[in-house]
Short mmCIF file of C-alpha atoms and ligand atoms in Angstrom, two decimals:
data_model
loop_
_atom_site.label_atom_id
_atom_site.label_comp_id
_atom_site.label_asym_id
_atom_site.label_seq_id
_atom_site.Cartn_x
_atom_site.Cartn_y
_atom_site.Cartn_z
CA LEU F 12 22.33 -10.23 -3.54
CA MET F 13 25.77 -11.74 -3.03
CA ILE F 14 27.26 -14.39 -0.73
CA ASN F 15 29.98 -14.29 1.89
CA ALA F 16 32.74 -16.87 1.46
CA GLY F 17 36.22 -17.74 2.66
CA LEU F 18 37.10 -21.12 1.16
CA LEU F 19 37.11 -22.63 -2.31
CA VAL F 20 34.33 -25.02 -1.25
CA ASP F 21 32.03 -22.03 -0.66
CA VAL F 22 32.13 -20.86 -4.27
CA PRO F 23 29.63 -23.35 -5.81
CA HIS F 24 27.04 -21.79 -3.49
CA ILE F 25 26.84 -18.89 -5.96
CA ALA F 26 25.27 -21.07 -8.63
CA GLU F 27 23.35 -23.26 -6.15
CA THR F 28 21.62 -20.28 -4.56
CA GLY F 29 21.28 -17.99 -7.57
CA ALA F 30 23.42 -15.27 -5.96
CA ALA F 31 25.04 -12.59 -8.10
CA GLY F 32 28.58 -13.26 -6.88
CA ILE F 33 30.77 -13.04 -3.78
CA GLY F 34 30.43 -9.75 -1.91
CA LEU F 35 32.95 -10.69 0.76
CA PHE F 36 35.73 -13.25 0.38
CA ARG F 37 37.54 -13.44 3.73
CA THR F 38 41.10 -14.06 2.51
CA GLU F 39 42.43 -14.53 6.04
CA LEU F 40 40.83 -18.01 6.26
CA GLN F 41 43.57 -19.43 4.02
CA PHE F 42 46.13 -17.94 6.41
CA MET F 43 44.34 -19.17 9.53
CA ILE F 44 44.09 -22.82 8.46
CA ALA F 45 47.67 -22.97 7.14
CA THR F 46 50.61 -24.17 9.24
CA ALA F 47 52.96 -21.55 7.73
CA MET F 48 52.46 -18.19 6.03
CA PRO F 49 50.97 -19.00 2.57
CA ARG F 50 53.41 -18.12 -0.21
CA ILE F 51 52.36 -15.69 -2.93
CA SER F 52 52.05 -18.63 -5.36
CA GLU F 53 49.66 -20.39 -2.97
CA GLN F 54 47.58 -17.24 -2.56
CA LEU F 55 47.47 -16.74 -6.32
CA SER F 56 46.41 -20.31 -6.97
CA LEU F 57 43.57 -20.03 -4.43
CA TYR F 58 42.34 -16.75 -5.95
CA ARG F 59 42.54 -18.21 -9.47
CA ALA F 60 40.63 -21.33 -8.40
CA VAL F 61 37.96 -19.16 -6.75
CA LEU F 62 37.58 -17.04 -9.90
CA ASP F 63 37.50 -20.12 -12.08
CA ALA F 64 34.70 -21.61 -9.95
CA ALA F 65 32.85 -18.27 -9.90
CA GLY F 66 32.79 -18.07 -13.72
CA ASP F 67 31.89 -14.56 -14.82
CA LYS F 68 30.42 -13.61 -11.41
CA PRO F 69 32.24 -10.90 -9.43
CA VAL F 70 34.38 -11.80 -6.43
CA THR F 71 35.31 -9.18 -3.83
CA PHE F 72 38.54 -10.19 -2.12
CA ARG F 73 38.91 -8.52 1.23
CA THR F 74 42.57 -8.03 2.12
CA LEU F 75 43.86 -9.73 5.26
CA ASP F 76 41.81 -9.14 8.38
CA ILE F 77 43.96 -10.86 10.98
CA GLY F 78 44.70 -9.97 14.56
CA GLY F 79 41.97 -9.37 17.09
CA ASP F 80 40.01 -12.62 17.33
CA LYS F 81 41.74 -13.99 14.21
CA VAL F 82 45.12 -15.28 15.31
CA LEU F 83 47.73 -16.89 13.04
CA PRO F 84 49.15 -19.92 14.89
CA TYR F 85 52.59 -19.58 13.24
CA MET F 86 53.07 -15.87 13.91
CA ARG F 87 54.33 -14.58 17.21
CA GLN F 88 52.01 -11.88 18.36
CA GLU F 89 52.34 -9.96 21.57
CA GLU F 90 49.41 -10.31 23.87
CA GLU F 91 47.25 -7.21 23.75
CA GLU F 92 44.99 -5.81 26.45
CA ASN F 93 42.33 -4.89 23.88
CA PRO F 94 42.85 -7.02 20.76
CA ALA F 95 39.68 -5.72 19.09
CA LEU F 96 41.18 -2.24 19.31
CA GLY F 97 44.70 -3.37 18.57
CA TRP F 98 47.15 -4.43 15.92
CA ARG F 99 44.86 -5.93 13.33
CA ALA F 100 43.56 -5.84 9.77
CA ILE F 101 44.74 -2.83 7.76
CA ARG F 102 46.91 -1.64 10.67
CA PHE F 103 48.78 -4.95 10.62
CA CYS F 104 49.00 -4.91 6.81
CA LEU F 105 50.41 -1.39 6.59
CA GLN F 106 53.10 -2.20 9.15
CA GLU F 107 53.87 -5.66 7.74
CA SER F 108 53.96 -4.23 4.25
CA ALA F 109 55.86 -7.18 2.71
CA ILE F 110 52.93 -9.45 3.60
CA PHE F 111 50.44 -6.87 2.32
CA ARG F 112 52.31 -6.29 -0.94
CA ALA F 113 52.51 -10.01 -1.62
CA GLN F 114 48.77 -10.31 -1.18
CA LEU F 115 48.04 -7.26 -3.33
CA ARG F 116 50.22 -8.67 -6.11
CA ALA F 117 48.43 -12.01 -5.88
CA ILE F 118 45.00 -10.37 -6.08
CA LEU F 119 46.11 -8.08 -8.94
CA ARG F 120 47.56 -10.98 -10.91
CA ALA F 121 44.41 -13.03 -10.37
CA SER F 122 42.34 -10.08 -11.61
CA ALA F 123 43.60 -10.74 -15.14
CA GLU F 124 41.46 -13.88 -15.17
CA GLY F 125 38.18 -12.92 -13.59
CA ASN F 126 35.78 -10.35 -12.31
CA VAL F 127 37.67 -9.09 -9.25
CA LYS F 128 37.10 -6.35 -6.73
CA LEU F 129 39.31 -5.63 -3.75
CA MET F 130 38.46 -4.07 -0.40
CA TYR F 131 40.32 -3.05 2.74
CA PRO F 132 39.06 -3.99 6.22
CA MET F 133 38.92 -1.77 9.31
CA ILE F 134 39.67 1.59 7.75
CA SER F 135 39.57 4.10 10.61
CA GLY F 136 41.12 7.15 8.95
CA LEU F 137 41.99 8.68 5.61
CA GLU F 138 45.72 8.00 5.91
CA GLU F 139 45.14 4.24 6.00
CA LEU F 140 43.13 4.44 2.81
CA THR F 141 45.57 6.68 0.92
CA GLN F 142 48.55 4.57 2.01
CA SER F 143 46.79 1.38 0.93
CA ASN F 144 45.84 2.88 -2.43
CA GLU F 145 49.46 4.00 -2.91
CA LEU F 146 50.69 0.48 -2.23
CA VAL F 147 48.24 -0.87 -4.81
CA GLU F 148 49.51 1.69 -7.34
CA GLN F 149 53.12 0.67 -6.61
CA CYS F 150 52.26 -3.02 -7.07
CA LYS F 151 50.49 -2.20 -10.35
CA ALA F 152 53.54 -0.28 -11.59
CA GLU F 153 55.82 -3.22 -10.72
CA LEU F 154 53.56 -5.66 -12.54
CA ARG F 155 53.35 -3.37 -15.58
CA ALA F 156 57.14 -3.05 -15.66
CA ALA F 157 57.43 -6.83 -15.51
CA GLY F 158 54.87 -7.25 -18.30
CA VAL F 159 52.46 -9.13 -16.03
CA SER F 160 48.82 -8.51 -16.87
CA PHE F 161 46.10 -7.50 -14.44
CA ASP F 162 42.76 -5.71 -14.59
CA GLU F 163 43.61 -2.00 -14.97
CA ASN F 164 40.04 -1.12 -13.97
CA LEU F 165 39.94 -3.24 -10.84
CA GLU F 166 37.51 -1.59 -8.43
CA ILE F 167 38.68 -0.91 -4.90
CA GLY F 168 36.39 -0.40 -1.93
CA ALA F 169 36.63 0.37 1.76
CA MET F 170 34.89 -1.49 4.52
CA ILE F 171 33.00 0.80 6.82
CA GLU F 172 33.08 -0.84 10.23
CA ILE F 173 34.38 1.86 12.56
CA PRO F 174 32.29 4.92 13.47
CA SER F 175 35.18 7.27 12.60
CA ALA F 176 35.05 5.96 9.02
CA VAL F 177 31.37 6.82 8.82
CA MET F 178 32.02 10.36 10.02
CA ILE F 179 34.65 10.91 7.29
CA ALA F 180 32.79 8.89 4.67
CA ASP F 181 32.74 11.93 2.35
CA SER F 182 36.54 11.95 2.21
CA LEU F 183 36.80 8.18 1.86
CA ALA F 184 34.14 8.10 -0.87
CA LYS F 185 36.30 10.27 -3.15
CA ARG F 186 39.00 7.64 -3.11
CA VAL F 187 37.14 4.37 -3.60
CA LYS F 188 34.56 2.86 -5.94
CA PHE F 189 32.32 1.37 -3.22
CA PHE F 190 31.71 0.96 0.50
CA SER F 191 30.92 -2.28 2.27
CA LEU F 192 29.39 -1.92 5.71
CA GLY F 193 30.88 -4.47 8.10
CA THR F 194 28.04 -4.28 10.57
CA ASN F 195 29.48 -7.01 12.83
CA ASP F 196 32.27 -4.66 13.79
CA LEU F 197 30.35 -1.43 13.27
CA ILE F 198 27.84 -2.51 15.92
CA GLN F 199 30.63 -3.68 18.23
CA TYR F 200 32.54 -0.39 18.00
CA THR F 201 29.51 1.89 18.05
CA LEU F 202 27.91 0.32 21.09
CA ALA F 203 31.17 -0.68 22.84
CA VAL F 204 29.93 -4.27 22.94
CA ASP F 205 32.45 -7.07 22.42
CA ARG F 206 30.86 -9.12 19.63
CA LEU F 207 32.18 -12.35 21.18
CA ASN F 208 31.10 -11.75 24.77
CA GLU F 209 27.90 -13.66 25.52
CA LYS F 210 27.33 -11.89 28.82
CA ILE F 211 26.62 -8.64 27.05
CA ALA F 212 25.10 -10.13 23.90
CA TYR F 213 21.77 -8.51 24.83
CA LEU F 214 23.41 -5.12 24.18
CA TYR F 215 24.54 -6.14 20.68
CA ASP F 216 21.70 -4.41 18.92
CA PRO F 217 21.47 -3.94 15.12
CA THR F 218 18.36 -1.76 15.41
CA HIS F 219 19.92 0.63 17.92
CA PRO F 220 19.08 4.07 16.49
CA ALA F 221 22.80 4.97 16.54
CA VAL F 222 23.64 2.05 14.26
CA LEU F 223 20.83 2.85 11.81
CA ARG F 224 21.83 6.51 11.65
CA LEU F 225 25.44 5.53 10.92
CA ILE F 226 24.26 3.29 8.09
CA LYS F 227 22.18 6.15 6.72
CA LEU F 228 25.12 8.59 6.89
CA THR F 229 27.32 6.10 5.04
CA VAL F 230 24.79 5.52 2.26
CA GLU F 231 24.19 9.26 1.84
CA ALA F 232 27.91 10.06 1.65
CA ALA F 233 28.40 7.26 -0.90
CA HIS F 234 25.50 8.36 -3.08
CA ARG F 235 26.61 12.01 -2.98
CA ALA F 236 29.95 10.83 -4.36
CA GLY F 237 28.29 8.58 -6.95
CA ILE F 238 29.43 5.28 -5.44
CA TRP F 239 27.43 2.37 -4.01
CA THR F 240 27.21 0.81 -0.57
CA GLY F 241 26.78 -2.83 0.39
CA VAL F 242 26.32 -4.56 3.72
CA CYS F 243 28.35 -7.73 4.33
CA GLY F 244 27.88 -8.11 8.11
CA GLU F 245 25.47 -10.66 9.58
CA MET F 246 22.81 -7.98 9.86
CA ALA F 247 22.17 -8.46 6.14
CA SER F 248 21.48 -12.17 6.72
CA ASP F 249 18.64 -11.44 9.15
CA PRO F 250 15.29 -11.45 7.30
CA ALA F 251 13.83 -8.81 9.62
CA MET F 252 16.62 -6.36 8.73
CA ILE F 253 16.06 -6.53 4.98
CA PRO F 254 13.35 -3.85 4.64
CA LEU F 255 15.29 -1.53 6.96
CA LEU F 256 18.51 -1.86 4.95
CA LEU F 257 16.71 -1.43 1.63
CA GLY F 258 14.80 1.56 3.00
CA LEU F 259 18.04 3.13 4.20
CA GLY F 260 19.26 2.99 0.60
CA VAL F 261 21.75 0.11 0.74
CA ASP F 262 22.58 -1.08 -2.80
CA GLU F 263 23.94 -4.59 -2.21
CA LEU F 264 23.59 -7.30 0.43
CA SER F 265 26.23 -9.98 0.90
CA ILE F 266 24.87 -12.79 3.03
CA THR F 267 25.19 -16.34 4.30
CA PRO F 268 24.63 -18.63 1.27
CA ALA F 269 21.85 -20.68 2.89
CA LEU F 270 19.78 -17.51 3.29
CA VAL F 271 19.90 -16.36 -0.33
CA PRO F 272 16.64 -18.09 -1.38
CA PRO F 273 14.49 -16.91 1.58
CA ILE F 274 15.92 -13.39 1.48
CA LYS F 275 15.41 -13.14 -2.26
CA TYR F 276 11.84 -14.32 -1.68
CA ILE F 277 11.29 -11.61 0.94
CA ILE F 278 12.84 -8.85 -1.20
CA ARG F 279 10.55 -9.75 -4.10
CA ARG F 280 7.52 -9.32 -1.89
CA LEU F 281 8.48 -5.95 -0.44
CA GLN F 282 7.62 -2.56 -1.94
CA LEU F 283 10.54 -0.14 -1.85
CA SER F 284 8.17 2.63 -0.72
CA GLU F 285 7.14 0.67 2.40
CA CYS F 286 10.81 -0.03 3.17
CA GLN F 287 11.53 3.68 2.88
CA GLU F 288 8.63 4.50 5.20
CA LEU F 289 9.98 2.01 7.72
CA ALA F 290 13.48 3.53 7.49
CA ALA F 291 12.08 7.05 7.91
CA PHE F 292 10.20 5.88 11.00
CA ALA F 293 13.35 4.18 12.36
CA LEU F 294 15.47 7.31 11.88
CA GLU F 295 13.02 9.28 14.03
CA CYS F 296 12.34 6.57 16.59
CA GLU F 297 13.99 6.48 20.01
CA SER F 298 13.36 2.82 20.75
CA SER F 299 15.32 -0.03 19.23
CA ALA F 300 12.62 -2.51 20.31
CA GLU F 301 9.92 -0.54 18.52
CA ILE F 302 11.97 -0.40 15.33
CA LEU F 303 12.54 -4.15 15.49
CA THR F 304 8.85 -4.87 16.05
CA ARG F 305 7.85 -2.72 13.05
CA ALA F 306 10.52 -4.28 10.85
CA GLN F 307 9.46 -7.81 11.80
CA ALA F 308 5.81 -6.94 11.20
CA LEU F 309 6.57 -5.62 7.73
CA VAL F 310 8.45 -8.77 6.74
CA ALA F 311 5.74 -10.98 8.25
CA ARG F 312 3.09 -9.09 6.28
CA ALA F 313 5.07 -9.15 3.04
CA ALA F 314 6.00 -12.82 3.24
CA PRO F 315 3.56 -14.47 5.69
CA ASP F 316 4.13 -17.96 4.35
CA TRP F 317 7.84 -17.71 5.16
CA PHE F 318 7.01 -16.96 8.80
CA GLY F 319 4.28 -19.54 9.04
CA ALA F 320 1.70 -16.84 9.85
CA GLY F 321 -0.21 -17.58 6.66
CA ALA F 322 0.01 -21.35 7.02
CA LYS F 323 -3.35 -23.04 6.73
C1 PEP N 10 31.98 -7.26 9.72
O1 PEP N 10 32.67 -6.77 10.61
O2 PEP N 10 30.74 -7.07 9.63
C2 PEP N 10 32.59 -8.13 8.69
C3 PEP N 10 31.91 -8.53 7.64
O3 PEP N 10 33.86 -8.52 8.90
P1 PEP N 10 34.24 -9.71 9.91
O4 PEP N 10 32.96 -10.32 10.41
O5 PEP N 10 35.09 -10.65 9.14
O6 PEP N 10 34.98 -8.96 10.96
MG1 MG N 11 34.83 -6.85 10.43
#
């Protein structure tokens, strides 16, 4: 059970909540609150400070996920008709490779002083992953040549947040050490529902059978390849979703810090076998509403005091 973070002030939440580390550090926040592009030294000092505050706990730095709804005020960006489908995240980084390289070097250098993992956002195809891995290898070679130390065994993962990535998860799994399901985007792209549009929020549906089957496919592909899968989207911070995700075989949850204690409490009161039964039911079921009702009932039964049902 890990936390999501994006600022140095978030890091003490690890110790306060008893989480195992940071499963998603959104590095773009530093870029979004700055008035100019953060220099490599500024990036490095933030990553070092985060690792220092995290102690020996692991921190997964996600490389820049800008564009789309995350605009940098100091960078001219052409207006796009469909920003969510546009020039963003890994697409931006691979084209603006000087920015990407600087960040990779900062993360690699920081990895000498802590327990670091790195992951790429919005992978949609194999090429993006192989190109990103090549850039990391080039940055490592440059650092080695310059005698700068870094963690040679730094684990690299891919976020799975686009249905195409799920369908080629076997290929991706051979080239990374872990997957992290970004369900906020995975739901948006699977159901063609803008995650920011309130008018269609009723269609934004984590228990849609299509979403659950995609999660299952991802976990299966990962496990076949001997790697693990986490979930770092908001779905993992919803108590009712916990038995479903565990039953589907997810290995790690990275959640909103405030929810670590209640979700830990719920997990401790669930049997894995009942979670697996729920997941098996969900994978056969045609109705999202029915899946949700069953999932909520299981959590309410397992932890009635949390839901008030057992209150005297
Ligand atoms: C996600 O898409 O689920 C995710 C964790 O990334 P973000 O919310 O930053 O897009
Ligand atoms: Mg995302």
